[in-house]
CSV table of C-alpha atoms in Angstrom, one decimal:
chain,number,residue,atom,x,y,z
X,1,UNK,CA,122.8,80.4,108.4
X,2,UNK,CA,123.3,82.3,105.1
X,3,UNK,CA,120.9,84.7,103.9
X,4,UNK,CA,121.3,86.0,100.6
X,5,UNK,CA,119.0,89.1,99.3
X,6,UNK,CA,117.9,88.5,95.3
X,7,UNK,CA,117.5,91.8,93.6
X,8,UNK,CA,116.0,91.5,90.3
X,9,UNK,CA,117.0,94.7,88.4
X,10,UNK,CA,115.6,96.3,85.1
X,11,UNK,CA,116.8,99.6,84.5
X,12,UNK,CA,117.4,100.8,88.0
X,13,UNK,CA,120.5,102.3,87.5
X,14,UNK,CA,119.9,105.2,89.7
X,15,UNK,CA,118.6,103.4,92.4
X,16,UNK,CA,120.5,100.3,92.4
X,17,UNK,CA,123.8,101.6,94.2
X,18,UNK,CA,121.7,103.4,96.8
X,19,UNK,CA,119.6,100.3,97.6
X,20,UNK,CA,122.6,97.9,97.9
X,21,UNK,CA,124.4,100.4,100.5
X,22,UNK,CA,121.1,100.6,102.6
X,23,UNK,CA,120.7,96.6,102.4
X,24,UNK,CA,124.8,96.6,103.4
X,25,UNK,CA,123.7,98.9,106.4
X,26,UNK,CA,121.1,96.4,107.9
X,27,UNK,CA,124.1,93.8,108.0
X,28,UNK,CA,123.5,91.6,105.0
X,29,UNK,CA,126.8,90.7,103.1
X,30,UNK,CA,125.1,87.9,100.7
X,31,UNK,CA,123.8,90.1,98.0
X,32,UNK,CA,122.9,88.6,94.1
X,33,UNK,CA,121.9,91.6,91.5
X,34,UNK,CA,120.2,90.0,88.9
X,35,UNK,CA,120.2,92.3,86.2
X,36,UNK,CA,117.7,91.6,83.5
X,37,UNK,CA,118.8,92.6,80.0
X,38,UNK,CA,118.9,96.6,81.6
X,39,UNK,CA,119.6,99.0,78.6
X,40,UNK,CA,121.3,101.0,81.5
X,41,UNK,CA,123.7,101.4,83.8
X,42,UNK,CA,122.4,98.6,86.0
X,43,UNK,CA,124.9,96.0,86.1
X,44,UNK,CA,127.9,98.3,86.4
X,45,UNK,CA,126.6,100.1,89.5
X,46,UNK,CA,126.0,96.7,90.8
X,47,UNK,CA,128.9,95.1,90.3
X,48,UNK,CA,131.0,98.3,91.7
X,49,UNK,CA,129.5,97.6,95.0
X,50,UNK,CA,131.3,94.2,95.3
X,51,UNK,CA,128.2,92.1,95.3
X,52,UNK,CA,127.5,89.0,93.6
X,53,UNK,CA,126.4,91.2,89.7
X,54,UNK,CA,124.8,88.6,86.5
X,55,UNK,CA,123.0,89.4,84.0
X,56,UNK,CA,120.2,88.2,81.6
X,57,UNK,CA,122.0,89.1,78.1
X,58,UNK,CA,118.4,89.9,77.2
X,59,UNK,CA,115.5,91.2,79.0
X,60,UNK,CA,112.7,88.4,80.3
X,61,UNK,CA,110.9,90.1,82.8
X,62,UNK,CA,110.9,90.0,86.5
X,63,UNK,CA,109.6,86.9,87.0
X,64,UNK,CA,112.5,85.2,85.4
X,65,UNK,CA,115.3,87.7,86.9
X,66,UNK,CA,113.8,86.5,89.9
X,67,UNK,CA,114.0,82.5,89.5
X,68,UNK,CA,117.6,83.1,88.3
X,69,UNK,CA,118.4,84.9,91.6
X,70,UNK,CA,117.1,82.4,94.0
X,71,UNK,CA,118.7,79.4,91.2
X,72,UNK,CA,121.6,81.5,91.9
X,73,UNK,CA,121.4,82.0,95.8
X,74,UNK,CA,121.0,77.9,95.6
X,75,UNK,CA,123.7,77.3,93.9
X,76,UNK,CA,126.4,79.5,96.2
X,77,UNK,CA,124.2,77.3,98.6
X,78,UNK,CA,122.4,80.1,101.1
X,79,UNK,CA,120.4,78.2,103.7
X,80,UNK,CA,117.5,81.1,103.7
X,81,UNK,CA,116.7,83.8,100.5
X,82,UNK,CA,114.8,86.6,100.8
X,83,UNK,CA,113.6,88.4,97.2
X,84,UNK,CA,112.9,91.9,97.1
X,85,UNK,CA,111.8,94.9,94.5
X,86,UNK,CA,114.8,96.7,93.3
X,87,UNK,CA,113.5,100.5,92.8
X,88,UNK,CA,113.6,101.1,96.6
X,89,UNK,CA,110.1,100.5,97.4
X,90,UNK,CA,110.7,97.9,100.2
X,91,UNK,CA,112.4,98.8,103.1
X,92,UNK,CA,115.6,97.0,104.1
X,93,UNK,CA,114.8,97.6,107.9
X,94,UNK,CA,111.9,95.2,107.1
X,95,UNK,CA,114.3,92.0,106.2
X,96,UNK,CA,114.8,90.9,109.6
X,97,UNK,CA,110.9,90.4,109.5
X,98,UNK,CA,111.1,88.3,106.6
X,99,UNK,CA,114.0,86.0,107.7
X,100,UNK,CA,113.2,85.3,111.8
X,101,UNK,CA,110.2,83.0,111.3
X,102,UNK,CA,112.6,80.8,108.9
X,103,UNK,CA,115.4,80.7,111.1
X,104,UNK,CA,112.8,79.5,113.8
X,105,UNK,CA,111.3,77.0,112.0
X,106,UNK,CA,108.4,78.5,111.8
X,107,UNK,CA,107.4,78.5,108.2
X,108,UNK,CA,108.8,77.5,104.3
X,109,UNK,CA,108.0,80.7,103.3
X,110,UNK,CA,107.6,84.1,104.2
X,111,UNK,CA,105.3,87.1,102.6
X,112,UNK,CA,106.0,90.9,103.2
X,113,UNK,CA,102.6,91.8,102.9
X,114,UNK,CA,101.6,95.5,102.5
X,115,UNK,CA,97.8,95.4,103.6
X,116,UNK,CA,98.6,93.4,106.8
X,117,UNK,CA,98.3,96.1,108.9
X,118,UNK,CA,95.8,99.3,108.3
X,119,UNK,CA,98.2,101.4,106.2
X,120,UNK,CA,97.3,105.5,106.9
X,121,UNK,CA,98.6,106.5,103.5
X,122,UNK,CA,97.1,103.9,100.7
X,123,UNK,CA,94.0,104.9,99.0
X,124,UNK,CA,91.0,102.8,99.0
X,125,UNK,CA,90.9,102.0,95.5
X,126,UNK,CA,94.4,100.5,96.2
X,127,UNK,CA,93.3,98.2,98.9
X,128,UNK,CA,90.3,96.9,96.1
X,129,UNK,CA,92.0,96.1,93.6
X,130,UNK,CA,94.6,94.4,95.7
X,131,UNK,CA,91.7,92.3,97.0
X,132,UNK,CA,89.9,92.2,93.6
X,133,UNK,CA,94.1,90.6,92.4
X,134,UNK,CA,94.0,88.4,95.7
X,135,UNK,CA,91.1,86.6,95.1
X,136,UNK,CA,91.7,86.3,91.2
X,137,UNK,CA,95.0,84.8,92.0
X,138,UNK,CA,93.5,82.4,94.8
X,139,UNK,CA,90.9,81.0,92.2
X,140,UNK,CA,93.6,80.6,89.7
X,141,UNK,CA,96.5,79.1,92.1
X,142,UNK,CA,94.5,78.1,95.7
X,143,UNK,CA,96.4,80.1,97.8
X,144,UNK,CA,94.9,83.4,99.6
X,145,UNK,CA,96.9,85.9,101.2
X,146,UNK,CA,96.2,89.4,101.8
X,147,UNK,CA,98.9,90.5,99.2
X,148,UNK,CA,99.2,88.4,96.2
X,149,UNK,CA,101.7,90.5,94.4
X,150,UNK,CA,104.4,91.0,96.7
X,151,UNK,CA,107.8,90.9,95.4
X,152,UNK,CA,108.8,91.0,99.2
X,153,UNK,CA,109.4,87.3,100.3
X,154,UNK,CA,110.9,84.7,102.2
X,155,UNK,CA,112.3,81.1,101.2
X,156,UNK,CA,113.5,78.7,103.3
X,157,UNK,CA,116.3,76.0,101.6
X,158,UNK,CA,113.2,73.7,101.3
X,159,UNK,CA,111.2,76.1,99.9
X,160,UNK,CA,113.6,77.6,97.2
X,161,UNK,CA,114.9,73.5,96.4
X,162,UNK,CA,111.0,72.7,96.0
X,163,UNK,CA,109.3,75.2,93.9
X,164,UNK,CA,110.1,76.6,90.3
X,165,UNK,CA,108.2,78.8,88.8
X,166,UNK,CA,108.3,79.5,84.4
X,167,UNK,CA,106.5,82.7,84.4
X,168,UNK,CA,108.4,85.5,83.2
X,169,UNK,CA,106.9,88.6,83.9
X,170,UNK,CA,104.1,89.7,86.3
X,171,UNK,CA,102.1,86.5,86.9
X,172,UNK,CA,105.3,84.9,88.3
X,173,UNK,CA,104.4,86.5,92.0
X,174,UNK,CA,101.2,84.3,91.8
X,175,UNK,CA,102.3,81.5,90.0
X,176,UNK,CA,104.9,80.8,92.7
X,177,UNK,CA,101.9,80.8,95.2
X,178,UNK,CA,100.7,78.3,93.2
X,179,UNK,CA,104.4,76.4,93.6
X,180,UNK,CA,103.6,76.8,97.2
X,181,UNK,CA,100.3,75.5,97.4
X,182,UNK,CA,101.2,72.8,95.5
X,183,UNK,CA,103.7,71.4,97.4
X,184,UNK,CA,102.4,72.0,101.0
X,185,UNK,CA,104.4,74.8,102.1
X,186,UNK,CA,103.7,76.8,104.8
X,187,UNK,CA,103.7,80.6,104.7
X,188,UNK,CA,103.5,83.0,107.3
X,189,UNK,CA,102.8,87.3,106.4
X,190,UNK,CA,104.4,89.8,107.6
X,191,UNK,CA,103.7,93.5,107.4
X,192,UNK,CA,105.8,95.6,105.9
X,193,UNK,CA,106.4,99.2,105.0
X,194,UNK,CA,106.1,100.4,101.4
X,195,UNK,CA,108.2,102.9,100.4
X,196,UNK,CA,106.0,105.3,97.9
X,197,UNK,CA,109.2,107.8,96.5
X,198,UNK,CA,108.1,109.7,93.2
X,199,UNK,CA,110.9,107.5,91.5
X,200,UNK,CA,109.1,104.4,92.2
X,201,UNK,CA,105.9,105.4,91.7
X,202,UNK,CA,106.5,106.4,87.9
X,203,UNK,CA,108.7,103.2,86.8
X,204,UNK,CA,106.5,101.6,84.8
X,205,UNK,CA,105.2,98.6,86.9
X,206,UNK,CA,103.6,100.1,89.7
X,207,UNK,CA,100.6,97.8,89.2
X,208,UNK,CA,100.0,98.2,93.4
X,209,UNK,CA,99.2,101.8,92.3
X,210,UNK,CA,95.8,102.4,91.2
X,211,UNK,CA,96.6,104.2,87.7
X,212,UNK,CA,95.5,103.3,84.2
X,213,UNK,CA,99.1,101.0,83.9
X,214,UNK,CA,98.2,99.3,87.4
X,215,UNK,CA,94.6,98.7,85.9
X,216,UNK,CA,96.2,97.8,82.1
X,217,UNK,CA,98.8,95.2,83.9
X,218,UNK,CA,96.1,93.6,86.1
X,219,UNK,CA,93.4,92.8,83.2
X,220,UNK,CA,96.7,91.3,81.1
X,221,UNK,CA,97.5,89.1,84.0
X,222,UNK,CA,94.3,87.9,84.3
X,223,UNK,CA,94.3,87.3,80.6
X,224,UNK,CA,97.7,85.6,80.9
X,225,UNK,CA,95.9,83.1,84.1
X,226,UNK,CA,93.2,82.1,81.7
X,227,UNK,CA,95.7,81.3,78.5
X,228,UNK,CA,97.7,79.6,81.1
X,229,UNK,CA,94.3,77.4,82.2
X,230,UNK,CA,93.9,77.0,78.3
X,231,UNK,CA,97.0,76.4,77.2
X,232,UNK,CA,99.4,74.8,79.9
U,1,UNK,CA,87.5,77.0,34.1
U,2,UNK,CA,90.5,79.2,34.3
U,3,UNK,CA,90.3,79.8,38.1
U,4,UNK,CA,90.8,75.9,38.1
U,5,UNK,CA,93.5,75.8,36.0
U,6,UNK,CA,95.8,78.7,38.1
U,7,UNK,CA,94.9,77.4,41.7
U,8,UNK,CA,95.8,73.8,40.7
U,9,UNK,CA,99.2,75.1,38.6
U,10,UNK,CA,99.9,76.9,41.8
U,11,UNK,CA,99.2,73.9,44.2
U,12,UNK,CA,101.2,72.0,41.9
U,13,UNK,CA,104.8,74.8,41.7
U,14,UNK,CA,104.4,76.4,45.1
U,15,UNK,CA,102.5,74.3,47.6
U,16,UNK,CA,103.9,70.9,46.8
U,17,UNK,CA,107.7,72.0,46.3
U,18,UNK,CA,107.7,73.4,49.6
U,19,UNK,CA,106.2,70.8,51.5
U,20,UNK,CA,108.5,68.4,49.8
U,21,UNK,CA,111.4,70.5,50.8
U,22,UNK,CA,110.3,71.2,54.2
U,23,UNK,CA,110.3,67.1,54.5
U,24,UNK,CA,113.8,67.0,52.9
U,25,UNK,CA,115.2,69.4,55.6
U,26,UNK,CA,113.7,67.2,58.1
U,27,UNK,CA,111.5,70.2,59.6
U,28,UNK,CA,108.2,68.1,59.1
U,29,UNK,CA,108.0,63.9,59.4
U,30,UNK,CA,107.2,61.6,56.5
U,31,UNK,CA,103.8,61.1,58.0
U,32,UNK,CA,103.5,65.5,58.3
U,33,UNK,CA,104.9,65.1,54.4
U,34,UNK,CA,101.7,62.2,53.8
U,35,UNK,CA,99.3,64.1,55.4
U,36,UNK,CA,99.8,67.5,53.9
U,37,UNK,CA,100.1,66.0,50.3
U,38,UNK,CA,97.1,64.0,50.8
U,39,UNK,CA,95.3,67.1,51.8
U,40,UNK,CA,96.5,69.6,48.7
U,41,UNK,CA,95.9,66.8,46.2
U,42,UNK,CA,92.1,66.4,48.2
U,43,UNK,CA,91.9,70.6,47.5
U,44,UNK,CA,92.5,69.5,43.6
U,45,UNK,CA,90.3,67.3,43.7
U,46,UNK,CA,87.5,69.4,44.5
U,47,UNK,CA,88.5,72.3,42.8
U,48,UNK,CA,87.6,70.3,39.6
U,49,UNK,CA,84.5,68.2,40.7
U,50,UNK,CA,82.4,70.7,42.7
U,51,UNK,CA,79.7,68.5,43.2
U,52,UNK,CA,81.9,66.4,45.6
U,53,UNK,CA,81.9,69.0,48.0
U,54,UNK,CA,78.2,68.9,47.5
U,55,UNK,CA,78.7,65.4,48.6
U,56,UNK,CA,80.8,66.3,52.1
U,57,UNK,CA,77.9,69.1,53.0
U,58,UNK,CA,75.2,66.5,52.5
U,59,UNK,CA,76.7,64.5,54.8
U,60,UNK,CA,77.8,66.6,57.4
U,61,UNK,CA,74.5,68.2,57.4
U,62,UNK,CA,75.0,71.9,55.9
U,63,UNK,CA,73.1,72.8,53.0
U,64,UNK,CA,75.4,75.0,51.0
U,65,UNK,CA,79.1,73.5,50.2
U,66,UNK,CA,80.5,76.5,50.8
U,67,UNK,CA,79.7,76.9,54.0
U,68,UNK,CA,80.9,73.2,54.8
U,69,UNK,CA,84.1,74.5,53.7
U,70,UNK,CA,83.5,77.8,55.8
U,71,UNK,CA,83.2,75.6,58.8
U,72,UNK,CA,86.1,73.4,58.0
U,73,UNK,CA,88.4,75.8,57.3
U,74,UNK,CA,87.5,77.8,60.6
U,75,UNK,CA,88.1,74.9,62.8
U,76,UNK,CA,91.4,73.6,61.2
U,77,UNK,CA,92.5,77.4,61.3
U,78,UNK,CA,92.0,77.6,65.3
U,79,UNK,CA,93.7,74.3,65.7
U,80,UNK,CA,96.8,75.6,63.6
U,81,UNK,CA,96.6,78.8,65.7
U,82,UNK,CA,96.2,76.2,69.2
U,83,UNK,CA,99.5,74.8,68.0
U,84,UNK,CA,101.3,77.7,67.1
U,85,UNK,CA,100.5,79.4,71.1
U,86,UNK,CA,101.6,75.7,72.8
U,87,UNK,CA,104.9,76.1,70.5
U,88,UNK,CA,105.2,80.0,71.2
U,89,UNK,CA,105.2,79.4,74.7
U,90,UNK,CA,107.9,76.3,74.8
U,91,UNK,CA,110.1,78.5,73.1
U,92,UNK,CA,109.5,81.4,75.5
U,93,UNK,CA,110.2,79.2,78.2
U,94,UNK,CA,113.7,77.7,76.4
U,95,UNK,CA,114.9,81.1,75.5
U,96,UNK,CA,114.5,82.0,79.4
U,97,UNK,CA,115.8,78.6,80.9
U,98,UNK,CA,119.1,79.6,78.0
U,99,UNK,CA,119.2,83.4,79.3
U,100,UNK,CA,119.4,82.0,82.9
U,101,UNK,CA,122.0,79.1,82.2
U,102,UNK,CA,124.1,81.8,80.6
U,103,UNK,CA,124.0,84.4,83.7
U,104,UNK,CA,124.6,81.2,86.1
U,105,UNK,CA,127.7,80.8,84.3
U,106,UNK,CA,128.9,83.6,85.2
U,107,UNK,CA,129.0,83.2,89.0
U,108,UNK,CA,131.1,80.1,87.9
U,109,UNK,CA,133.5,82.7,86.3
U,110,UNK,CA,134.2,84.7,89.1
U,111,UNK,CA,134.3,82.1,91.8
């Protein structure tokens, strides 16, 4: 079966390189860099590594780096595609996790989920607003899992051939729950490990961090969910 | 009087001209070109027979015209504003479905 690992990337320049190697490490050969417009270094460091390195010629947000990833991992036809944050938060170690229930047949889709397990080091006010985001999401797409904004997930050929998601920046992690719900996919969670180092807790989209930008981004999503209701 | 006389010139050398033009580039249809003619030739009208307004407020229940064309005005603003978000977001959606044919491409490229 062919796995391929999507890596939307926006300004990760320094990170990017390291990242890839680690992946590398853990065995995975299939590797798509999606850089998204970076005004960096990004794609360069990406492509040096030999892995499969395109770019957005301008910047649409993660959400859409990360559809053009898995419409890329489709079209170099990879049976199972796994998406994951590119500033080194999620741990590479914790792939294997995400891709064994879709080799087994036992799901469409898998979700690395952060608060699956009791987690020593996250603050409460983390674990809140996660749930405060969860439910929000589930009202807004019917479909509740214990971490709605993972970036961390699993797609089976089905899954990736069946859902397409148009949001471009934040609310695409929920809207594709939505993609899932819709068509009757079914998703198993797995805990993962989050990887808290000061460089990826001071990009700029750290909305799992409670912080005034975590706080900011989640009252615009939920702004974006009702325009959406209103507008779509 | 003279109020009259410089809204209606101006309806007459700057709205009319570009909505004619707009038609003749084929940006807005002939029944776009109908409407919004119909409707600047209706603000004319009024603008030199008050009363008629007096006429539209009557019947749609407000006392004072100019609050008729308070209301009006409000609603037919909110609806341009609708229209404007629903076109926003289809071409937020085109330029990323462009952005993402182009980076496709690419793979094609170096296959």
């Amino acid at each position: 079966m062919e796995t391929y690992i999507v890596l939307p990337a926006y300004n990760e320049g320094k990170v990017i390189k390291k990242l890839i190697e680690s992946i590398k490490k853990e065995g995975y050969r299939n590797i798509i860099v999606v850089d998204d417009g970076s005004t960096d270094n990004t794609f360069s460091e990406a492509e040096s590594t030999g892995v499969v390195a395109i770019s957005h010629l301008i910047n649409r947000g993660k959400g859409a780096a990360t559809q053009t990833g898995i419409d890329a991992a489709k079209y170099l036809d990879a049976d199972i595609i796994i998406t994951m944050d590119s500033d080194g938060q999620h741990n590479p170690k914790d792939i294997v996790k995400l891709i064994k229930p879709l080799e087994k047949g036992e799901c469409d889709v898998t979700i690395g989920s952060r608060f699956l397990e009791k987690s020593k080091n996250m603050p409460m006010s983390r674990v809140i607003m996660n749930r405060v985001g969860n439910y929000i999401t589930a009202f807004f797409f019917h479909k509740l899992v214990t971490d709605s904004q993972s970036g961390f997930r699993g797609y089976s050929k089905k899954a990736a051939n069946l859902v397409y998601t148009y949001e471009d920046r934040y609310e695409f992690e929920s809207e594709m729950l939505g993609e899932i719900s819709k068509h009757k996919l079914s998703v198993k969670e797995v805990p993962i490990e989050v990887i808290y180092t000061e460089y990826s807790l001071t990009k700029y989209n750290k909305q799992s961090s409670f912080s005034p930008q975590g706080l900011f981004n989640g009252i615009k999503m939920l702004i974006r969910f009702i325009e959406k209701a209103l507008f779509k | 009087m003279v109020i009259q006389i410089i809204v209606t010139i101006g309806i007459v050398l700057l709205v009319f001209p570009t909505v004619y033009s707009a038609f003749k580039k084929k940006t807005i249809s002939l029944f776009s070109l109908i409407i919004w003619t119909l409707f600047w030739v209706g603000g004319i009208v009024i603008i030199w027979n008050p009363s008629l307004m007096g006429k539209i407020s009557g019947f749609m229940g407000v006392q004072r015209s100019i609050d008729a064309i308070v209301y009006l005005a409000i609603v037919f603003l909110l609806y341009i504003v609708f229209r404007f978000r629903i076109r926003l977001n289809e071409m937020q959606r085109e330029i990323t479905m462009l952005t993402r044919k182009l980076a496709i491409k690419d793979i094609n490229k170096k296959k």
